[in-house]
């Protein structure tokens, strides 16, 4: 069950990382890679797969996926606004 505890700790670090105001995307990628490896290790142990802790890990996985999807959508929206603003400034300068 040490693997499941490592996964829970990694999930907390991952969530703290993408919920912070200053997201370190390199660190986030490392967390996600480590999480994927840890999930694969957990799936190799039948005691873990049939435990309630595993069900909690599955629920956390869904939460993480949902939150990161929302974060990606927010970044896309922010980028569109920034891009639109830059085009507006360019047009303004053109007519100055």
PDB file of N, CA and C in Angstrom:
ATOM      1  N   UNK A   1       0.814  -1.210   0.000  1.00  0.00           N
ATOM      2  CA  UNK A   1       0.000   0.000   0.000  1.00  0.00           C
ATOM      3  C   UNK A   1       0.854   1.269   0.000  1.00  0.00           C
ATOM      4  N   UNK A   2       2.145   1.086   0.028  1.00  0.00           N
ATOM      5  CA  UNK A   2       3.038   2.247  -0.030  1.00  0.00           C
ATOM      6  C   UNK A   2       2.850   2.983  -1.358  1.00  0.00           C
ATOM      7  N   UNK A   3       2.610   2.238  -2.424  1.00  0.00           N
ATOM      8  CA  UNK A   3       2.405   2.861  -3.742  1.00  0.00           C
ATOM      9  C   UNK A   3       1.209   3.796  -3.727  1.00  0.00           C
ATOM     10  N   UNK A   4       0.140   3.365  -3.110  1.00  0.00           N
ATOM     11  CA  UNK A   4      -1.085   4.181  -3.077  1.00  0.00           C
ATOM     12  C   UNK A   4      -0.839   5.442  -2.248  1.00  0.00           C
ATOM     13  N   UNK A   5      -0.034   5.340  -1.193  1.00  0.00           N
ATOM     14  CA  UNK A   5       0.302   6.515  -0.383  1.00  0.00           C
ATOM     15  C   UNK A   5       1.171   7.477  -1.186  1.00  0.00           C
ATOM     16  N   UNK A   6       2.101   6.936  -1.965  1.00  0.00           N
ATOM     17  CA  UNK A   6       2.935   7.779  -2.823  1.00  0.00           C
ATOM     18  C   UNK A   6       2.075   8.489  -3.862  1.00  0.00           C
ATOM     19  N   UNK A   7       1.096   7.765  -4.396  1.00  0.00           N
ATOM     20  CA  UNK A   7       0.192   8.353  -5.384  1.00  0.00           C
ATOM     21  C   UNK A   7      -0.614   9.482  -4.759  1.00  0.00           C
ATOM     22  N   UNK A   8      -1.109   9.276  -3.562  1.00  0.00           N
ATOM     23  CA  UNK A   8      -1.899  10.324  -2.894  1.00  0.00           C
ATOM     24  C   UNK A   8      -1.046  11.568  -2.643  1.00  0.00           C
ATOM     25  N   UNK A   9       0.194  11.368  -2.204  1.00  0.00           N
ATOM     26  CA  UNK A   9       1.089  12.499  -1.961  1.00  0.00           C
ATOM     27  C   UNK A   9       1.403  13.231  -3.266  1.00  0.00           C
ATOM     28  N   UNK A  10       1.652  12.465  -4.316  1.00  0.00           N
ATOM     29  CA  UNK A  10       1.936  13.064  -5.620  1.00  0.00           C
ATOM     30  C   UNK A  10       0.727  13.838  -6.138  1.00  0.00           C
ATOM     31  N   UNK A  11      -0.470  13.300  -5.924  1.00  0.00           N
ATOM     32  CA  UNK A  11      -1.690  13.999  -6.343  1.00  0.00           C
ATOM     33  C   UNK A  11      -1.823  15.344  -5.644  1.00  0.00           C
ATOM     34  N   UNK A  12      -1.496  15.378  -4.362  1.00  0.00           N
ATOM     35  CA  UNK A  12      -1.564  16.643  -3.617  1.00  0.00           C
ATOM     36  C   UNK A  12      -0.569  17.650  -4.186  1.00  0.00           C
ATOM     37  N   UNK A  13       0.654  17.191  -4.476  1.00  0.00           N
ATOM     38  CA  UNK A  13       1.664  18.081  -5.045  1.00  0.00           C
ATOM     39  C   UNK A  13       1.233  18.566  -6.425  1.00  0.00           C
ATOM     40  N   UNK A  14       0.666  17.660  -7.222  1.00  0.00           N
ATOM     41  CA  UNK A  14       0.192  17.999  -8.561  1.00  0.00           C
ATOM     42  C   UNK A  14      -0.911  19.046  -8.498  1.00  0.00           C
ATOM     43  N   UNK A  15      -1.884  18.822  -7.633  1.00  0.00           N
ATOM     44  CA  UNK A  15      -2.992  19.774  -7.508  1.00  0.00           C
ATOM     45  C   UNK A  15      -2.501  21.122  -7.000  1.00  0.00           C
ATOM     46  N   UNK A  16      -1.596  21.121  -6.034  1.00  0.00           N
ATOM     47  CA  UNK A  16      -1.038  22.389  -5.547  1.00  0.00           C
ATOM     48  C   UNK A  16      -0.305  23.115  -6.669  1.00  0.00           C
ATOM     49  N   UNK A  17       0.342  22.351  -7.539  1.00  0.00           N
ATOM     50  CA  UNK A  17       1.107  22.935  -8.635  1.00  0.00           C
ATOM     51  C   UNK A  17       0.213  23.657  -9.629  1.00  0.00           C
ATOM     52  N   UNK A  18      -0.852  23.002 -10.090  1.00  0.00           N
ATOM     53  CA  UNK A  18      -1.682  23.660 -11.105  1.00  0.00           C
ATOM     54  C   UNK A  18      -2.723  24.598 -10.517  1.00  0.00           C
ATOM     55  N   UNK A  19      -2.901  24.569  -9.221  1.00  0.00           N
ATOM     56  CA  UNK A  19      -3.817  25.521  -8.594  1.00  0.00           C
ATOM     57  C   UNK A  19      -3.113  26.801  -8.159  1.00  0.00           C
ATOM     58  N   UNK A  20      -1.804  26.835  -8.246  1.00  0.00           N
ATOM     59  CA  UNK A  20      -1.066  28.023  -7.816  1.00  0.00           C
ATOM     60  C   UNK A  20      -1.207  29.137  -8.838  1.00  0.00           C
ATOM     61  N   UNK A  21      -0.901  30.343  -8.418  1.00  0.00           N
ATOM     62  CA  UNK A  21      -0.990  31.498  -9.304  1.00  0.00           C
ATOM     63  C   UNK A  21       0.124  31.493 -10.351  1.00  0.00           C
ATOM     64  N   UNK A  22       1.267  30.928  -9.990  1.00  0.00           N
ATOM     65  CA  UNK A  22       2.423  30.887 -10.889  1.00  0.00           C
ATOM     66  C   UNK A  22       2.725  29.424 -11.213  1.00  0.00           C
ATOM     67  N   UNK A  23       2.144  28.927 -12.291  1.00  0.00           N
ATOM     68  CA  UNK A  23       2.260  27.510 -12.644  1.00  0.00           C
ATOM     69  C   UNK A  23       3.597  27.258 -13.320  1.00  0.00           C
ATOM     70  N   UNK A  24       4.327  26.274 -12.806  1.00  0.00           N
ATOM     71  CA  UNK A  24       5.574  25.827 -13.405  1.00  0.00           C
ATOM     72  C   UNK A  24       5.228  24.635 -14.302  1.00  0.00           C
ATOM     73  N   UNK A  25       5.158  24.863 -15.599  1.00  0.00           N
ATOM     74  CA  UNK A  25       4.690  23.832 -16.519  1.00  0.00           C
ATOM     75  C   UNK A  25       5.670  22.671 -16.649  1.00  0.00           C
ATOM     76  N   UNK A  26       6.960  22.945 -16.486  1.00  0.00           N
ATOM     77  CA  UNK A  26       7.939  21.859 -16.519  1.00  0.00           C
ATOM     78  C   UNK A  26       7.731  20.927 -15.330  1.00  0.00           C
ATOM     79  N   UNK A  27       7.531  21.509 -14.158  1.00  0.00           N
ATOM     80  CA  UNK A  27       7.290  20.707 -12.958  1.00  0.00           C
ATOM     81  C   UNK A  27       5.969  19.950 -13.085  1.00  0.00           C
ATOM     82  N   UNK A  28       4.981  20.587 -13.655  1.00  0.00           N
ATOM     83  CA  UNK A  28       3.684  19.958 -13.869  1.00  0.00           C
ATOM     84  C   UNK A  28       3.824  18.733 -14.778  1.00  0.00           C
ATOM     85  N   UNK A  29       4.604  18.857 -15.830  1.00  0.00           N
ATOM     86  CA  UNK A  29       4.832  17.728 -16.739  1.00  0.00           C
ATOM     87  C   UNK A  29       5.544  16.583 -16.028  1.00  0.00           C
ATOM     88  N   UNK A  30       6.481  16.914 -15.160  1.00  0.00           N
ATOM     89  CA  UNK A  30       7.187  15.888 -14.393  1.00  0.00           C
ATOM     90  C   UNK A  30       6.213  15.172 -13.458  1.00  0.00           C
ATOM     91  N   UNK A  31       5.375  15.950 -12.763  1.00  0.00           N
ATOM     92  CA  UNK A  31       4.373  15.346 -11.874  1.00  0.00           C
ATOM     93  C   UNK A  31       3.464  14.397 -12.644  1.00  0.00           C
ATOM     94  N   UNK A  32       3.003  14.830 -13.812  1.00  0.00           N
ATOM     95  CA  UNK A  32       2.092  14.001 -14.599  1.00  0.00           C
ATOM     96  C   UNK A  32       2.777  12.718 -15.079  1.00  0.00           C
ATOM     97  N   UNK A  33       4.023  12.830 -15.485  1.00  0.00           N
ATOM     98  CA  UNK A  33       4.774  11.656 -15.922  1.00  0.00           C
ATOM     99  C   UNK A  33       4.976  10.679 -14.755  1.00  0.00           C
ATOM    100  N   UNK A  34       5.364  11.223 -13.617  1.00  0.00           N
ATOM    101  CA  UNK A  34       5.549  10.382 -12.428  1.00  0.00           C
ATOM    102  C   UNK A  34       4.243   9.723 -12.003  1.00  0.00           C
ATOM    103  N   UNK A  35       3.156  10.465 -12.134  1.00  0.00           N
ATOM    104  CA  UNK A  35       1.841   9.927 -11.759  1.00  0.00           C
ATOM    105  C   UNK A  35       1.455   8.775 -12.678  1.00  0.00           C
ATOM    106  N   UNK A  36       1.714   8.932 -13.958  1.00  0.00           N
ATOM    107  CA  UNK A  36       1.393   7.871 -14.907  1.00  0.00           C
ATOM    108  C   UNK A  36       2.181   6.593 -14.574  1.00  0.00           C
ATOM    109  N   UNK A  37       3.467   6.745 -14.285  1.00  0.00           N
ATOM    110  CA  UNK A  37       4.289   5.594 -13.926  1.00  0.00           C
ATOM    111  C   UNK A  37       3.790   4.934 -12.642  1.00  0.00           C
ATOM    112  N   UNK A  38       3.430   5.753 -11.672  1.00  0.00           N
ATOM    113  CA  UNK A  38       2.947   5.238 -10.390  1.00  0.00           C
ATOM    114  C   UNK A  38       1.613   4.520 -10.556  1.00  0.00           C
ATOM    115  N   UNK A  39       0.744   5.046 -11.399  1.00  0.00           N
ATOM    116  CA  UNK A  39      -0.528   4.373 -11.676  1.00  0.00           C
ATOM    117  C   UNK A  39      -0.297   2.993 -12.296  1.00  0.00           C
ATOM    118  N   UNK A  40       0.641   2.913 -13.228  1.00  0.00           N
ATOM    119  CA  UNK A  40       0.944   1.630 -13.858  1.00  0.00           C
ATOM    120  C   UNK A  40       1.493   0.637 -12.830  1.00  0.00           C
ATOM    121  N   UNK A  41       2.330   1.118 -11.921  1.00  0.00           N
ATOM    122  CA  UNK A  41       2.860   0.244 -10.873  1.00  0.00           C
ATOM    123  C   UNK A  41       1.738  -0.249  -9.971  1.00  0.00           C
ATOM    124  N   UNK A  42       0.826   0.644  -9.627  1.00  0.00           N
ATOM    125  CA  UNK A  42      -0.302   0.271  -8.763  1.00  0.00           C
ATOM    126  C   UNK A  42      -1.190  -0.777  -9.437  1.00  0.00           C
ATOM    127  N   UNK A  43      -1.389  -0.643 -10.735  1.00  0.00           N
ATOM    128  CA  UNK A  43      -2.270  -1.564 -11.449  1.00  0.00           C
ATOM    129  C   UNK A  43      -1.692  -2.974 -11.510  1.00  0.00           C
ATOM    130  N   UNK A  44      -0.404  -3.118 -11.237  1.00  0.00           N
ATOM    131  CA  UNK A  44       0.230  -4.431 -11.247  1.00  0.00           C
ATOM    132  C   UNK A  44      -0.006  -5.198  -9.942  1.00  0.00           C
ATOM    133  N   UNK A  45      -0.512  -4.506  -8.927  1.00  0.00           N
ATOM    134  CA  UNK A  45      -0.735  -5.129  -7.613  1.00  0.00           C
ATOM    135  C   UNK A  45      -2.236  -5.312  -7.407  1.00  0.00           C
ATOM    136  N   UNK A  46      -2.674  -6.556  -7.404  1.00  0.00           N
ATOM    137  CA  UNK A  46      -4.117  -6.834  -7.335  1.00  0.00           C
ATOM    138  C   UNK A  46      -4.737  -6.357  -6.027  1.00  0.00           C
ATOM    139  N   UNK A  47      -3.991  -6.379  -4.931  1.00  0.00           N
ATOM    140  CA  UNK A  47      -4.526  -5.900  -3.653  1.00  0.00           C
ATOM    141  C   UNK A  47      -4.881  -4.418  -3.732  1.00  0.00           C
ATOM    142  N   UNK A  48      -4.071  -3.679  -4.461  1.00  0.00           N
ATOM    143  CA  UNK A  48      -4.331  -2.240  -4.600  1.00  0.00           C
ATOM    144  C   UNK A  48      -5.557  -2.013  -5.473  1.00  0.00           C
ATOM    145  N   UNK A  49      -5.627  -2.727  -6.584  1.00  0.00           N
ATOM    146  CA  UNK A  49      -6.712  -2.521  -7.548  1.00  0.00           C
ATOM    147  C   UNK A  49      -8.076  -2.825  -6.934  1.00  0.00           C
ATOM    148  N   UNK A  50      -8.116  -3.712  -5.962  1.00  0.00           N
ATOM    149  CA  UNK A  50      -9.386  -4.097  -5.339  1.00  0.00           C
ATOM    150  C   UNK A  50      -9.642  -3.369  -4.011  1.00  0.00           C
ATOM    151  N   UNK A  51      -8.882  -2.333  -3.742  1.00  0.00           N
ATOM    152  CA  UNK A  51      -9.028  -1.628  -2.469  1.00  0.00           C
ATOM    153  C   UNK A  51      -9.874  -0.362  -2.616  1.00  0.00           C
ATOM    154  N   UNK A  52     -10.355   0.124  -1.493  1.00  0.00           N
ATOM    155  CA  UNK A  52     -11.112   1.383  -1.503  1.00  0.00           C
ATOM    156  C   UNK A  52     -10.189   2.567  -1.800  1.00  0.00           C
ATOM    157  N   UNK A  53      -8.913   2.440  -1.432  1.00  0.00           N
ATOM    158  CA  UNK A  53      -7.958   3.500  -1.727  1.00  0.00           C
ATOM    159  C   UNK A  53      -7.796   3.675  -3.230  1.00  0.00           C
ATOM    160  N   UNK A  54      -7.879   2.561  -3.964  1.00  0.00           N
ATOM    161  CA  UNK A  54      -7.784   2.625  -5.421  1.00  0.00           C
ATOM    162  C   UNK A  54      -8.981   3.357  -6.003  1.00  0.00           C
ATOM    163  N   UNK A  55     -10.161   3.103  -5.435  1.00  0.00           N
ATOM    164  CA  UNK A  55     -11.354   3.816  -5.900  1.00  0.00           C
ATOM    165  C   UNK A  55     -11.213   5.313  -5.644  1.00  0.00           C
ATOM    166  N   UNK A  56     -10.618   5.670  -4.525  1.00  0.00           N
ATOM    167  CA  UNK A  56     -10.357   7.088  -4.237  1.00  0.00           C
ATOM    168  C   UNK A  56      -9.370   7.667  -5.245  1.00  0.00           C
ATOM    169  N   UNK A  57      -8.367   6.876  -5.612  1.00  0.00           N
ATOM    170  CA  UNK A  57      -7.385   7.335  -6.598  1.00  0.00           C
ATOM    171  C   UNK A  57      -8.046   7.551  -7.959  1.00  0.00           C
ATOM    172  N   UNK A  58      -8.981   6.686  -8.305  1.00  0.00           N
ATOM    173  CA  UNK A  58      -9.709   6.841  -9.568  1.00  0.00           C
ATOM    174  C   UNK A  58     -10.539   8.132  -9.534  1.00  0.00           C
ATOM    175  N   UNK A  59     -11.186   8.388  -8.414  1.00  0.00           N
ATOM    176  CA  UNK A  59     -11.984   9.615  -8.269  1.00  0.00           C
ATOM    177  C   UNK A  59     -11.078  10.847  -8.347  1.00  0.00           C
ATOM    178  N   UNK A  60      -9.898  10.781  -7.722  1.00  0.00           N
ATOM    179  CA  UNK A  60      -8.947  11.905  -7.798  1.00  0.00           C
ATOM    180  C   UNK A  60      -8.469  12.106  -9.232  1.00  0.00           C
ATOM    181  N   UNK A  61      -8.283  11.004  -9.941  1.00  0.00           N
ATOM    182  CA  UNK A  61      -7.859  11.096 -11.335  1.00  0.00           C
ATOM    183  C   UNK A  61      -8.888  11.871 -12.143  1.00  0.00           C
ATOM    184  N   UNK A  62     -10.150  11.547 -11.958  1.00  0.00           N
ATOM    185  CA  UNK A  62     -11.207  12.242 -12.687  1.00  0.00           C
ATOM    186  C   UNK A  62     -11.248  13.721 -12.316  1.00  0.00           C
ATOM    187  N   UNK A  63     -11.078  14.003 -11.030  1.00  0.00           N
ATOM    188  CA  UNK A  63     -11.051  15.399 -10.568  1.00  0.00           C
ATOM    189  C   UNK A  63      -9.888  16.155 -11.211  1.00  0.00           C
ATOM    190  N   UNK A  64      -8.715  15.541 -11.225  1.00  0.00           N
ATOM    191  CA  UNK A  64      -7.532  16.176 -11.809  1.00  0.00           C
ATOM    192  C   UNK A  64      -7.744  16.432 -13.291  1.00  0.00           C
ATOM    193  N   UNK A  65      -8.270  15.443 -14.001  1.00  0.00           N
ATOM    194  CA  UNK A  65      -8.527  15.605 -15.436  1.00  0.00           C
ATOM    195  C   UNK A  65      -9.512  16.747 -15.668  1.00  0.00           C
ATOM    196  N   UNK A  66     -10.584  16.789 -14.888  1.00  0.00           N
ATOM    197  CA  UNK A  66     -11.590  17.841 -15.043  1.00  0.00           C
ATOM    198  C   UNK A  66     -10.997  19.221 -14.769  1.00  0.00           C
ATOM    199  N   UNK A  67     -10.250  19.334 -13.665  1.00  0.00           N
ATOM    200  CA  UNK A  67      -9.679  20.629 -13.306  1.00  0.00           C
ATOM    201  C   UNK A  67      -8.655  21.094 -14.333  1.00  0.00           C
ATOM    202  N   UNK A  68      -7.838  20.166 -14.818  1.00  0.00           N
ATOM    203  CA  UNK A  68      -6.828  20.553 -15.808  1.00  0.00           C
ATOM    204  C   UNK A  68      -7.480  20.899 -17.143  1.00  0.00           C
ATOM    205  N   UNK A  69      -8.578  20.260 -17.476  1.00  0.00           N
ATOM    206  CA  UNK A  69      -9.317  20.618 -18.695  1.00  0.00           C
ATOM    207  C   UNK A  69      -9.884  22.028 -18.576  1.00  0.00           C
ATOM    208  N   UNK A  70     -10.452  22.342 -17.427  1.00  0.00           N
ATOM    209  CA  UNK A  70     -10.979  23.685 -17.192  1.00  0.00           C
ATOM    210  C   UNK A  70      -9.853  24.713 -17.250  1.00  0.00           C
ATOM    211  N   UNK A  71      -8.713  24.362 -16.692  1.00  0.00           N
ATOM    212  CA  UNK A  71      -7.557  25.255 -16.720  1.00  0.00           C
ATOM    213  C   UNK A  71      -7.104  25.500 -18.160  1.00  0.00           C
ATOM    214  N   UNK A  72      -7.076  24.442 -18.966  1.00  0.00           N
ATOM    215  CA  UNK A  72      -6.713  24.581 -20.376  1.00  0.00           C
ATOM    216  C   UNK A  72      -7.689  25.463 -21.127  1.00  0.00           C
ATOM    217  N   UNK A  73      -8.971  25.304 -20.849  1.00  0.00           N
ATOM    218  CA  UNK A  73      -9.986  26.142 -21.492  1.00  0.00           C
ATOM    219  C   UNK A  73      -9.824  27.600 -21.077  1.00  0.00           C
ATOM    220  N   UNK A  74      -9.492  27.810 -19.799  1.00  0.00           N
ATOM    221  CA  UNK A  74      -9.288  29.177 -19.322  1.00  0.00           C
ATOM    222  C   UNK A  74      -8.080  29.806 -19.999  1.00  0.00           C
ATOM    223  N   UNK A  75      -6.999  29.026 -20.165  1.00  0.00           N
ATOM    224  CA  UNK A  75      -5.822  29.537 -20.868  1.00  0.00           C
ATOM    225  C   UNK A  75      -6.165  29.891 -22.307  1.00  0.00           C
ATOM    226  N   UNK A  76      -6.952  29.049 -22.965  1.00  0.00           N
ATOM    227  CA  UNK A  76      -7.345  29.310 -24.355  1.00  0.00           C
ATOM    228  C   UNK A  76      -8.157  30.598 -24.444  1.00  0.00           C
ATOM    229  N   UNK A  77      -9.082  30.781 -23.517  1.00  0.00           N
ATOM    230  CA  UNK A  77      -9.902  31.997 -23.495  1.00  0.00           C
ATOM    231  C   UNK A  77      -9.030  33.226 -23.249  1.00  0.00           C
ATOM    232  N   UNK A  78      -8.125  33.122 -22.271  1.00  0.00           N
ATOM    233  CA  UNK A  78      -7.230  34.237 -21.970  1.00  0.00           C
ATOM    234  C   UNK A  78      -6.343  34.564 -23.170  1.00  0.00           C
ATOM    235  N   UNK A  79      -5.872  33.541 -23.864  1.00  0.00           N
ATOM    236  CA  UNK A  79      -5.034  33.764 -25.041  1.00  0.00           C
ATOM    237  C   UNK A  79      -5.817  34.479 -26.142  1.00  0.00           C
ATOM    238  N   UNK A  80      -7.066  34.065 -26.349  1.00  0.00           N
ATOM    239  CA  UNK A  80      -7.891  34.720 -27.363  1.00  0.00           C
ATOM    240  C   UNK A  80      -8.096  36.190 -27.027  1.00  0.00           C
ATOM    241  N   UNK A  81      -8.348  36.480 -25.753  1.00  0.00           N
ATOM    242  CA  UNK A  81      -8.528  37.879 -25.340  1.00  0.00           C
ATOM    243  C   UNK A  81      -7.246  38.676 -25.555  1.00  0.00           C
ATOM    244  N   UNK A  82      -6.116  38.082 -25.197  1.00  0.00           N
ATOM    245  CA  UNK A  82      -4.825  38.752 -25.369  1.00  0.00           C
ATOM    246  C   UNK A  82      -4.541  38.996 -26.843  1.00  0.00           C
ATOM    247  N   UNK A  83      -4.781  37.986 -27.650  1.00  0.00           N
ATOM    248  CA  UNK A  83      -4.556  38.103 -29.089  1.00  0.00           C
ATOM    249  C   UNK A  83      -5.460  39.181 -29.697  1.00  0.00           C
ATOM    250  N   UNK A  84      -6.719  39.204 -29.297  1.00  0.00           N
ATOM    251  CA  UNK A  84      -7.653  40.220 -29.780  1.00  0.00           C
ATOM    252  C   UNK A  84      -7.195  41.617 -29.361  1.00  0.00           C
ATOM    253  N   UNK A  85      -6.739  41.727 -28.111  1.00  0.00           N
ATOM    254  CA  UNK A  85      -6.251  43.010 -27.616  1.00  0.00           C
ATOM    255  C   UNK A  85      -5.036  43.494 -28.386  1.00  0.00           C
ATOM    256  N   UNK A  86      -4.133  42.579 -28.713  1.00  0.00           N
ATOM    257  CA  UNK A  86      -2.941  42.958 -29.473  1.00  0.00           C
ATOM    258  C   UNK A  86      -3.317  43.418 -30.879  1.00  0.00           C
ATOM    259  N   UNK A  87      -4.281  42.749 -31.491  1.00  0.00           N
ATOM    260  CA  UNK A  87      -4.730  43.160 -32.829  1.00  0.00           C
ATOM    261  C   UNK A  87      -5.380  44.535 -32.769  1.00  0.00           C
ATOM    262  N   UNK A  88      -6.123  44.804 -31.697  1.00  0.00           N
ATOM    263  CA  UNK A  88      -6.757  46.113 -31.544  1.00  0.00           C
ATOM    264  C   UNK A  88      -5.706  47.205 -31.417  1.00  0.00           C
ATOM    265  N   UNK A  89      -4.657  46.928 -30.658  1.00  0.00           N
ATOM    266  CA  UNK A  89      -3.578  47.907 -30.487  1.00  0.00           C
ATOM    267  C   UNK A  89      -2.874  48.140 -31.821  1.00  0.00           C
ATOM    268  N   UNK A  90      -2.650  47.070 -32.574  1.00  0.00           N
ATOM    269  CA  UNK A  90      -2.008  47.211 -33.882  1.00  0.00           C
ATOM    270  C   UNK A  90      -2.854  48.065 -34.821  1.00  0.00           C
ATOM    271  N   UNK A  91      -4.161  47.843 -34.828  1.00  0.00           N
ATOM    272  CA  UNK A  91      -5.049  48.646 -35.654  1.00  0.00           C
ATOM    273  C   UNK A  91      -5.036  50.108 -35.215  1.00  0.00           C
ATOM    274  N   UNK A  92      -5.047  50.353 -33.925  1.00  0.00           N
ATOM    275  CA  UNK A  92      -5.014  51.707 -33.392  1.00  0.00           C
ATOM    276  C   UNK A  92      -3.739  52.410 -33.841  1.00  0.00           C
ATOM    277  N   UNK A  93      -2.622  51.704 -33.734  1.00  0.00           N
ATOM    278  CA  UNK A  93      -1.335  52.311 -34.138  1.00  0.00           C
ATOM    279  C   UNK A  93      -1.289  52.569 -35.638  1.00  0.00           C
ATOM    280  N   UNK A  94      -1.951  51.736 -36.386  1.00  0.00           N
ATOM    281  CA  UNK A  94      -1.954  51.878 -37.838  1.00  0.00           C
ATOM    282  C   UNK A  94      -2.637  53.189 -38.249  1.00  0.00           C
ATOM    283  N   UNK A  95      -3.678  53.558 -37.511  1.00  0.00           N
ATOM    284  CA  UNK A  95      -4.439  54.769 -37.848  1.00  0.00           C
ATOM    285  C   UNK A  95      -3.970  56.007 -37.110  1.00  0.00           C
ATOM    286  N   UNK A  96      -2.911  55.918 -36.352  1.00  0.00           N
ATOM    287  CA  UNK A  96      -2.395  57.070 -35.632  1.00  0.00           C
ATOM    288  C   UNK A  96      -1.691  58.027 -36.547  1.00  0.00           C
TER     289      UNK A  96
END
